Amino acid sequence: MDTTLQDPLVGQLLDGRYRVQARIAAGGMATVYRAVDTRLDRVLALKVMHPSLAADASFVERFIREAKSVARLAHPNVVGVFDQGTDGTYVYLAMEYVAGCTLRDLLRERGALQPRAALDVLEPILAALGSAHRAGMVHRDMKPENVLIGDDGRVKVADFGLVRAVDTHTTASTGTVLGTVAYLAPEQIEDGSADTRADVYACGVTLYEMLTGSKPHDGGTAAQVLYQHLHEDVPAPSALVPGLPPELDDLVTEATARNPEVRPQDAVTLLALARNARAALTEEQLDAVPPGAKPASGTAGSEDRTSVIQRAAAVQLSLPGTDDVDADAAAGRTSRLEVPADARTDRLPTAGGAGRAETSRAPRRKALTVAIALLAALLLGTGAWYVTTGQFTTVPAVLDMTQPKAERTLHDAGLDVKVERAYSSTVERGHVISTDPENGKRIRGTGTVTITLSKGPDIVSVPDLSGTPVADARRKLRDKGLTPGTERTAFSNEVAKGSVIRTDPDAGTKRRPGTAVALTVSRGRALDVPDVVGDERADAAAELREAGFKVAFADRPVYSDEDKGAVARQSPGEGKKLGEGDTVTLTLSKGPQMVEVPDVEGQKAEDAKKTLEAAGFEVEVKKPLFFPSDTVKSQSVDAGDTAPKGSTLTIELDSKL
């Protein structure tokens, strides 16, 4: 199901600048959207914190820390952060948009990768992390989901949401271990601490998964996986992929050592180890197809991403920033590995910090052979590039552009344009709502892109619903694209009960689709409720029905001054107004409640009064004309007899004479 249709942010303009187009992914802290920066006219990714977390100052602080940390990393293999801001309850990051897939997508599609492809992915990951480590930061959540592979083969590390400075306290203050269990280093599990070596461990697990197509620790529950990280070494990849070179086994083993003290100290060091391992492998070993590999789909729309990575490998090694990592490695960060002289190239770091390795001094004939081989590979790669990519054009971003600007942009890309129009309540009239194919999709260079232009909001008239039964009125509003709103009731002598008297807004009013329309529904004619208290049951019911009401009786009769079986009370009472056919509820009488009269003769007047009132009677005191005493001489109802509860009893006082 397309959940973007239910997402309230899709189609909105965030912070007066970012037009949200579609939801890309959702995580534990935030949701990522594709959006257009309407000021700079470019497509980007918006990472918006879940509103439920935005009220938590610690989460907001971590979110903003991500923006500041990643913004300092000017590296081609790190997803860039452009902006950070707040719009109401939404806290967001504006980031670089990478059209392509994640490493997780690649592994699902291809299973295990060839060693060359695995290293082609690993090395730019390590270059990105090396840049972060060199800047004093730790990623803390490395996993295939956070590795993006662009359609051009460029590999980028994303989601520094758990990033922390190396020199700050990196234990989760809440006691909750941050990260994904399959890639957590043992020290993260034990005490929540993490430094650069935790990222190295996660990269080792990721390399194992690329080489074998499965995770090294994959128990039935998260607790089992955590236990395995703490008590079991990551197995050698060759145990699942027979024939895998021992250099790759060693690389995984070193990166995933359970003791962080014997693990490579940072990604720069591991990058040097990875490149040395690559240099030690033959072409056959690098291109060996593992048993767990799946065949490519072979369709134009789902190009074999492994070949994309391989085509971009040479580009990755010469990107700005990777040389800087090499320089740091050469400056002393790779002392744990001595590179054999015959395996060195001018791009591999040496041991001991002596600078870059000397280039091979092979005879010129050998150099010529290598040059010819490289030229042949280049020509072959160029042919493959044209077949898989060169004949295609990526649809440029034209969303929210005016028609002339969008057409010019598409024509400049060598594409034809077809125009359609549709109503839109979020996109300005004459601007592009959508394209087919979508932005970032590939299309043959001579293809046609259909742009849909906004006709502005689709204005509708509120229909005349007077006299319409309420159920039909709701249906007619929905058919018009309007929303049935609140319903009120009112008496009407002209409109039948249950039908609409009027709407708010009034009939004929122009409104946008989705506008709520309130309904006033008739209760029928206003009728006065007659007084039937004291009437016999049958007589009361007949009178009410004759007046136009329905009659209901309460389940239990009550004590009252009315005769037994007569109406003790009614709801609503006399003089109230009801609609024709409304119900009046009658409660019948059980007659008065009879109570035994206590003996108060001879008691003081005040005590006698309290005794009788406690029994449920009203009390009247009668005194003699002259010289009254304070003693009760007689009572109006003899002691032991019964009288209606609430009735008045008289006590007569004695005289002092």
CSV table of N, CA, C and O in Angstrom, one decimal, residues 130-215:
chain,number,residue,atom,x,y,z
A,130,GLY,N,36.8,7.2,7.7
A,130,GLY,CA,38.1,7.7,8.1
A,130,GLY,C,38.1,9.2,8.2
A,130,GLY,O,38.7,9.8,9.1
A,131,SER,N,37.4,9.8,7.3
A,131,SER,CA,37.3,11.3,7.4
A,131,SER,C,36.6,11.7,8.7
A,131,SER,O,37.0,12.7,9.3
A,132,ALA,N,35.5,11.0,9.0
A,132,ALA,CA,34.8,11.3,10.3
A,132,ALA,C,35.7,11.0,11.5
A,132,ALA,O,35.8,11.8,12.4
A,133,HIS,N,36.4,9.9,11.5
A,133,HIS,CA,37.3,9.5,12.6
A,133,HIS,C,38.4,10.6,12.8
A,133,HIS,O,38.7,11.0,13.9
A,134,ARG,N,38.9,11.0,11.6
A,134,ARG,CA,40.0,12.0,11.6
A,134,ARG,C,39.5,13.3,12.2
A,134,ARG,O,40.2,14.1,12.8
A,135,ALA,N,38.1,13.6,12.0
A,135,ALA,CA,37.5,14.8,12.5
A,135,ALA,C,37.1,14.7,14.0
A,135,ALA,O,36.5,15.6,14.6
A,136,GLY,N,37.3,13.5,14.6
A,136,GLY,CA,37.0,13.2,16.0
A,136,GLY,C,35.6,12.8,16.2
A,136,GLY,O,35.0,13.0,17.3
A,137,MET,N,35.0,12.1,15.2
A,137,MET,CA,33.6,11.6,15.3
A,137,MET,C,33.5,10.1,15.1
A,137,MET,O,34.3,9.5,14.4
A,138,VAL,N,32.4,9.5,15.7
A,138,VAL,CA,32.1,8.1,15.6
A,138,VAL,C,30.7,8.0,15.0
A,138,VAL,O,29.8,8.7,15.5
A,139,HIS,N,30.5,7.1,14.1
A,139,HIS,CA,29.2,7.0,13.5
A,139,HIS,C,28.2,6.2,14.4
A,139,HIS,O,27.1,6.7,14.6
A,140,ARG,N,28.7,5.1,14.9
A,140,ARG,CA,27.9,4.3,15.9
A,140,ARG,C,26.8,3.5,15.4
A,140,ARG,O,26.2,2.7,16.1
A,141,ASP,N,26.4,3.6,14.1
A,141,ASP,CA,25.3,2.8,13.6
A,141,ASP,C,25.6,2.4,12.1
A,141,ASP,O,24.7,2.5,11.3
A,142,MET,N,26.8,1.9,11.9
A,142,MET,CA,27.1,1.5,10.5
A,142,MET,C,26.4,0.1,10.2
A,142,MET,O,26.4,-0.8,11.0
A,143,LYS,N,25.7,0.1,9.1
A,143,LYS,CA,25.0,-1.1,8.6
A,143,LYS,C,24.7,-0.9,7.2
A,143,LYS,O,24.7,0.2,6.6
A,144,PRO,N,24.3,-1.9,6.4
A,144,PRO,CA,24.0,-1.8,5.0
A,144,PRO,C,22.9,-0.8,4.7
A,144,PRO,O,22.9,-0.2,3.6
A,145,GLU,N,22.0,-0.6,5.6
A,145,GLU,CA,20.9,0.3,5.4
A,145,GLU,C,21.4,1.7,5.3
A,145,GLU,O,20.7,2.6,4.7
A,146,ASN,N,22.5,2.0,5.9
A,146,ASN,CA,23.1,3.4,5.9
A,146,ASN,C,24.1,3.6,4.9
A,146,ASN,O,24.9,4.6,5.0
A,147,VAL,N,24.2,2.7,3.9
A,147,VAL,CA,25.2,2.8,2.8
A,147,VAL,C,24.4,3.0,1.5
A,147,VAL,O,23.6,2.1,1.1
A,148,LEU,N,24.5,4.2,0.9
A,148,LEU,CA,23.7,4.5,-0.3
A,148,LEU,C,24.6,4.3,-1.5
A,148,LEU,O,25.8,4.7,-1.5
A,149,ILE,N,24.0,3.7,-2.6
A,149,ILE,CA,24.8,3.5,-3.8
A,149,ILE,C,24.0,4.2,-4.9
A,149,ILE,O,22.9,3.9,-5.2
A,150,GLY,N,24.6,5.3,-5.4
A,150,GLY,CA,23.9,6.1,-6.4
A,150,GLY,C,23.9,5.4,-7.8
A,150,GLY,O,24.6,4.4,-8.0
A,151,ASP,N,23.0,5.9,-8.6
A,151,ASP,CA,22.9,5.3,-10.0
A,151,ASP,C,24.2,5.4,-10.7
A,151,ASP,O,24.4,4.7,-11.7
A,152,ASP,N,25.1,6.3,-10.3
A,152,ASP,CA,26.4,6.5,-11.0
A,152,ASP,C,27.4,5.6,-10.3
A,152,ASP,O,28.6,5.7,-10.7
A,153,GLY,N,27.1,4.8,-9.4
A,153,GLY,CA,28.0,3.9,-8.7
A,153,GLY,C,28.7,4.5,-7.5
A,153,GLY,O,29.4,3.9,-6.8
A,154,ARG,N,28.4,5.8,-7.2
A,154,ARG,CA,29.0,6.5,-6.1
A,154,ARG,C,28.5,5.9,-4.8
A,154,ARG,O,27.3,5.7,-4.6
A,155,VAL,N,29.4,5.6,-3.8
A,155,VAL,CA,29.0,5.0,-2.5
A,155,VAL,C,29.1,6.1,-1.5
A,155,VAL,O,30.1,6.9,-1.4
A,156,LYS,N,28.0,6.3,-0.7
A,156,LYS,CA,27.9,7.3,0.3
A,156,LYS,C,27.4,6.8,1.6
A,156,LYS,O,26.5,5.9,1.6
A,157,VAL,N,28.0,7.3,2.7
A,157,VAL,CA,27.5,6.8,4.1
A,157,VAL,C,26.5,7.9,4.6
A,157,VAL,O,26.8,9.1,4.5
A,158,ALA,N,25.4,7.4,5.1
A,158,ALA,CA,24.3,8.3,5.5
A,158,ALA,C,24.0,8.0,7.0
A,158,ALA,O,24.5,7.1,7.6
A,159,ASP,N,23.1,8.8,7.5
A,159,ASP,CA,22.5,8.6,8.8
A,159,ASP,C,23.5,8.6,9.9
A,159,ASP,O,23.7,7.6,10.6
A,160,PHE,N,24.1,9.8,10.1
A,160,PHE,CA,25.0,10.0,11.3
A,160,PHE,C,24.1,10.4,12.5
A,160,PHE,O,24.6,11.2,13.3
A,161,GLY,N,22.9,9.8,12.6
A,161,GLY,CA,22.0,10.2,13.7
A,161,GLY,C,22.5,9.8,15.1
A,161,GLY,O,22.1,10.4,16.1
A,162,LEU,N,23.4,8.8,15.2
A,162,LEU,CA,23.9,8.4,16.5
A,162,LEU,C,25.3,8.9,16.7
A,162,LEU,O,26.0,8.4,17.6
A,163,VAL,N,25.8,9.8,15.8
A,163,VAL,CA,27.2,10.2,15.9
A,163,VAL,C,27.5,10.9,17.2
A,163,VAL,O,26.7,11.6,17.8
A,164,ARG,N,28.7,10.6,17.7
A,164,ARG,CA,29.2,11.3,18.9
A,164,ARG,C,30.6,11.7,18.7
A,164,ARG,O,31.4,11.0,18.0
A,165,ALA,N,31.1,12.7,19.4
A,165,ALA,CA,32.5,13.1,19.4
A,165,ALA,C,33.3,12.1,20.1
A,165,ALA,O,32.9,11.5,21.1
A,166,VAL,N,34.5,11.7,19.6
A,166,VAL,CA,35.3,10.7,20.2
A,166,VAL,C,35.7,11.1,21.6
A,166,VAL,O,35.8,10.3,22.4
A,167,ASP,N,36.0,12.4,21.8
A,167,ASP,CA,36.5,12.8,23.1
A,167,ASP,C,35.4,13.1,24.1
A,167,ASP,O,35.7,13.7,25.1
A,168,THR,N,34.2,12.8,23.8
A,168,THR,CA,33.1,13.0,24.8
A,168,THR,C,32.7,11.7,25.3
A,168,THR,O,33.0,10.6,24.8
A,169,HIS,N,31.9,11.7,26.4
A,169,HIS,CA,31.4,10.5,27.0
A,169,HIS,C,30.4,9.8,26.0
A,169,HIS,O,29.4,10.4,25.7
A,170,THR,N,30.7,8.6,25.6
A,170,THR,CA,29.9,8.0,24.6
A,170,THR,C,29.0,6.9,25.1
A,170,THR,O,28.5,6.1,24.3
A,171,THR,N,28.8,6.8,26.4
A,171,THR,CA,27.9,5.8,26.9
A,171,THR,C,26.5,6.3,26.9
A,171,THR,O,26.2,7.4,27.3
A,172,ALA,N,25.5,5.5,26.4
A,172,ALA,CA,24.1,6.0,26.3
A,172,ALA,C,23.6,6.3,27.8
A,172,ALA,O,23.6,5.4,28.6
A,173,SER,N,23.2,7.5,28.0
A,173,SER,CA,22.9,7.9,29.3
A,173,SER,C,21.6,7.2,29.9
A,173,SER,O,21.4,7.1,31.0
A,174,THR,N,20.8,6.8,29.0
A,174,THR,CA,19.6,6.1,29.4
A,174,THR,C,19.8,4.6,29.7
A,174,THR,O,18.9,4.0,30.2
A,175,GLY,N,20.9,4.1,29.4
A,175,GLY,CA,21.2,2.7,29.6
A,175,GLY,C,20.8,1.9,28.4
A,175,GLY,O,21.0,0.7,28.3
A,176,THR,N,20.2,2.5,27.4
A,176,THR,CA,19.8,1.8,26.2
A,176,THR,C,20.9,1.8,25.2
A,176,THR,O,21.5,2.8,24.9
A,177,VAL,N,21.2,0.6,24.6
A,177,VAL,CA,22.3,0.5,23.7
A,177,VAL,C,21.8,1.0,22.3
A,177,VAL,O,20.8,0.5,21.8
A,178,LEU,N,22.5,2.0,21.7
A,178,LEU,CA,22.1,2.6,20.5
A,178,LEU,C,22.7,1.8,19.3
A,178,LEU,O,23.8,1.3,19.4
A,179,GLY,N,22.0,1.7,18.2
A,179,GLY,CA,22.6,0.9,17.1
A,179,GLY,C,21.7,-0.3,16.7
A,179,GLY,O,20.7,-0.5,17.3
A,180,THR,N,22.2,-1.0,15.8
A,180,THR,CA,21.4,-2.2,15.3
A,180,THR,C,22.1,-3.5,15.8
A,180,THR,O,23.4,-3.6,15.5
A,181,VAL,N,21.4,-4.4,16.4
A,181,VAL,CA,22.1,-5.5,17.1
A,181,VAL,C,23.0,-6.3,16.2
A,181,VAL,O,24.0,-6.8,16.7
A,182,ALA,N,22.7,-6.5,14.9
A,182,ALA,CA,23.5,-7.4,14.1
A,182,ALA,C,24.9,-6.8,13.9
A,182,ALA,O,25.9,-7.5,13.5
A,183,TYR,N,25.1,-5.5,14.1
A,183,TYR,CA,26.4,-4.8,13.8
A,183,TYR,C,27.0,-4.2,15.0
A,183,TYR,O,28.0,-3.5,14.9
A,184,LEU,N,26.5,-4.5,16.2
A,184,LEU,CA,27.1,-3.9,17.4
A,184,LEU,C,28.3,-4.6,17.9
A,184,LEU,O,28.5,-5.8,17.9
A,185,ALA,N,29.3,-3.7,18.3
A,185,ALA,CA,30.6,-4.3,18.8
A,185,ALA,C,30.3,-4.7,20.2
A,185,ALA,O,29.4,-4.2,20.9
A,186,PRO,N,31.1,-5.7,20.7
A,186,PRO,CA,30.9,-6.2,22.1
A,186,PRO,C,30.9,-5.1,23.2
A,186,PRO,O,30.1,-5.2,24.1
A,187,GLU,N,31.8,-4.2,23.0
A,187,GLU,CA,31.8,-3.1,24.1
A,187,GLU,C,30.6,-2.3,24.1
A,187,GLU,O,30.2,-1.7,25.1
A,188,GLN,N,29.9,-2.1,22.9
A,188,GLN,CA,28.7,-1.4,22.9
A,188,GLN,C,27.6,-2.1,23.7
A,188,GLN,O,26.7,-1.5,24.3
A,189,ILE,N,27.6,-3.4,23.6
A,189,ILE,CA,26.6,-4.2,24.3
A,189,ILE,C,26.9,-4.3,25.8
A,189,ILE,O,25.9,-4.2,26.6
A,190,GLU,N,28.2,-4.4,26.1
A,190,GLU,CA,28.5,-4.5,27.6
A,190,GLU,C,28.2,-3.3,28.4
A,190,GLU,O,27.6,-3.3,29.4
A,191,ASP,N,28.7,-2.1,27.9
A,191,ASP,CA,28.6,-0.9,28.7
A,191,ASP,C,28.1,0.3,27.9
A,191,ASP,O,28.1,1.4,28.4
A,192,GLY,N,27.7,0.1,26.6
A,192,GLY,CA,27.2,1.2,25.8
A,192,GLY,C,28.2,2.1,25.3
A,192,GLY,O,27.9,3.1,24.6
A,193,SER,N,29.5,1.8,25.5
A,193,SER,CA,30.6,2.7,25.1
A,193,SER,C,30.9,2.4,23.6
A,193,SER,O,30.8,1.3,23.2
A,194,ALA,N,31.4,3.4,22.9
A,194,ALA,CA,31.8,3.2,21.5
A,194,ALA,C,32.9,4.3,21.1
A,194,ALA,O,32.6,5.4,21.4
A,195,ASP,N,33.9,3.8,20.5
A,195,ASP,CA,34.9,4.7,19.9
A,195,ASP,C,35.0,4.3,18.4
A,195,ASP,O,34.2,3.6,17.9
A,196,THR,N,36.1,4.8,17.7
A,196,THR,CA,36.2,4.5,16.3
A,196,THR,C,36.3,3.0,16.0
A,196,THR,O,35.9,2.6,15.0
A,197,ARG,N,36.7,2.2,17.0
A,197,ARG,CA,36.9,0.8,16.8
A,197,ARG,C,35.5,0.1,16.7
A,197,ARG,O,35.4,-1.0,16.2
A,198,ALA,N,34.5,0.7,17.3
A,198,ALA,CA,33.1,0.2,17.1
A,198,ALA,C,32.7,0.2,15.7
A,198,ALA,O,32.0,-0.7,15.1
A,199,ASP,N,33.0,1.4,15.0
A,199,ASP,CA,32.7,1.5,13.6
A,199,ASP,C,33.5,0.4,12.7
A,199,ASP,O,33.0,-0.1,11.8
A,200,VAL,N,34.7,0.2,13.2
A,200,VAL,CA,35.6,-0.8,12.5
A,200,VAL,C,34.9,-2.2,12.6
A,200,VAL,O,34.8,-2.9,11.6
A,201,TYR,N,34.4,-2.5,13.8
A,201,TYR,CA,33.7,-3.8,14.0
A,201,TYR,C,32.5,-3.9,13.0
A,201,TYR,O,32.3,-5.0,12.4
A,202,ALA,N,31.7,-2.9,13.0
A,202,ALA,CA,30.5,-2.9,12.1
A,202,ALA,C,30.9,-3.1,10.7
A,202,ALA,O,30.2,-3.8,9.9
A,203,CYS,N,32.0,-2.5,10.2
A,203,CYS,CA,32.4,-2.6,8.9
A,203,CYS,C,32.9,-4.0,8.6
A,203,CYS,O,32.7,-4.6,7.5
A,204,GLY,N,33.5,-4.7,9.6
A,204,GLY,CA,33.9,-6.1,9.4
A,204,GLY,C,32.7,-7.0,9.3
A,204,GLY,O,32.7,-7.9,8.4
A,205,VAL,N,31.7,-6.7,10.1
A,205,VAL,CA,30.5,-7.5,9.9
A,205,VAL,C,29.8,-7.3,8.6
A,205,VAL,O,29.3,-8.2,7.9
A,206,THR,N,29.8,-6.0,8.1
A,206,THR,CA,29.3,-5.7,6.8
A,206,THR,C,30.0,-6.4,5.7
A,206,THR,O,29.5,-6.9,4.7
A,207,LEU,N,31.4,-6.4,5.8
A,207,LEU,CA,32.2,-7.1,4.8
A,207,LEU,C,31.9,-8.6,4.8
A,207,LEU,O,31.7,-9.2,3.7
A,208,TYR,N,31.7,-9.2,5.9
A,208,TYR,CA,31.4,-10.6,6.0
A,208,TYR,C,30.1,-10.9,5.3
A,208,TYR,O,29.9,-11.8,4.5
A,209,GLU,N,29.1,-10.0,5.5
A,209,GLU,CA,27.8,-10.1,4.9
A,209,GLU,C,27.9,-10.0,3.4
A,209,GLU,O,27.2,-10.7,2.6
A,210,MET,N,28.7,-9.1,2.9
A,210,MET,CA,28.9,-8.9,1.4
A,210,MET,C,29.5,-10.1,0.8
A,210,MET,O,29.1,-10.5,-0.3
A,211,LEU,N,30.5,-10.7,1.5
A,211,LEU,CA,31.2,-11.8,0.9
A,211,LEU,C,30.4,-13.1,1.0
A,211,LEU,O,30.6,-14.0,0.1
A,212,THR,N,29.5,-13.3,2.0
A,212,THR,CA,28.8,-14.5,2.2
A,212,THR,C,27.3,-14.5,1.9
A,212,THR,O,26.7,-15.5,1.7
A,213,GLY,N,26.7,-13.3,1.9
A,213,GLY,CA,25.3,-13.1,1.7
A,213,GLY,C,24.5,-13.3,3.0
A,213,GLY,O,23.3,-13.3,2.9
A,214,SER,N,25.1,-13.5,4.1
A,214,SER,CA,24.4,-13.7,5.4
A,214,SER,C,25.2,-13.0,6.5
A,214,SER,O,26.4,-12.7,6.4
A,215,LYS,N,24.5,-12.8,7.6
A,215,LYS,CA,25.1,-12.2,8.8
A,215,LYS,C,25.9,-13.2,9.6
A,215,LYS,O,25.5,-14.4,9.6
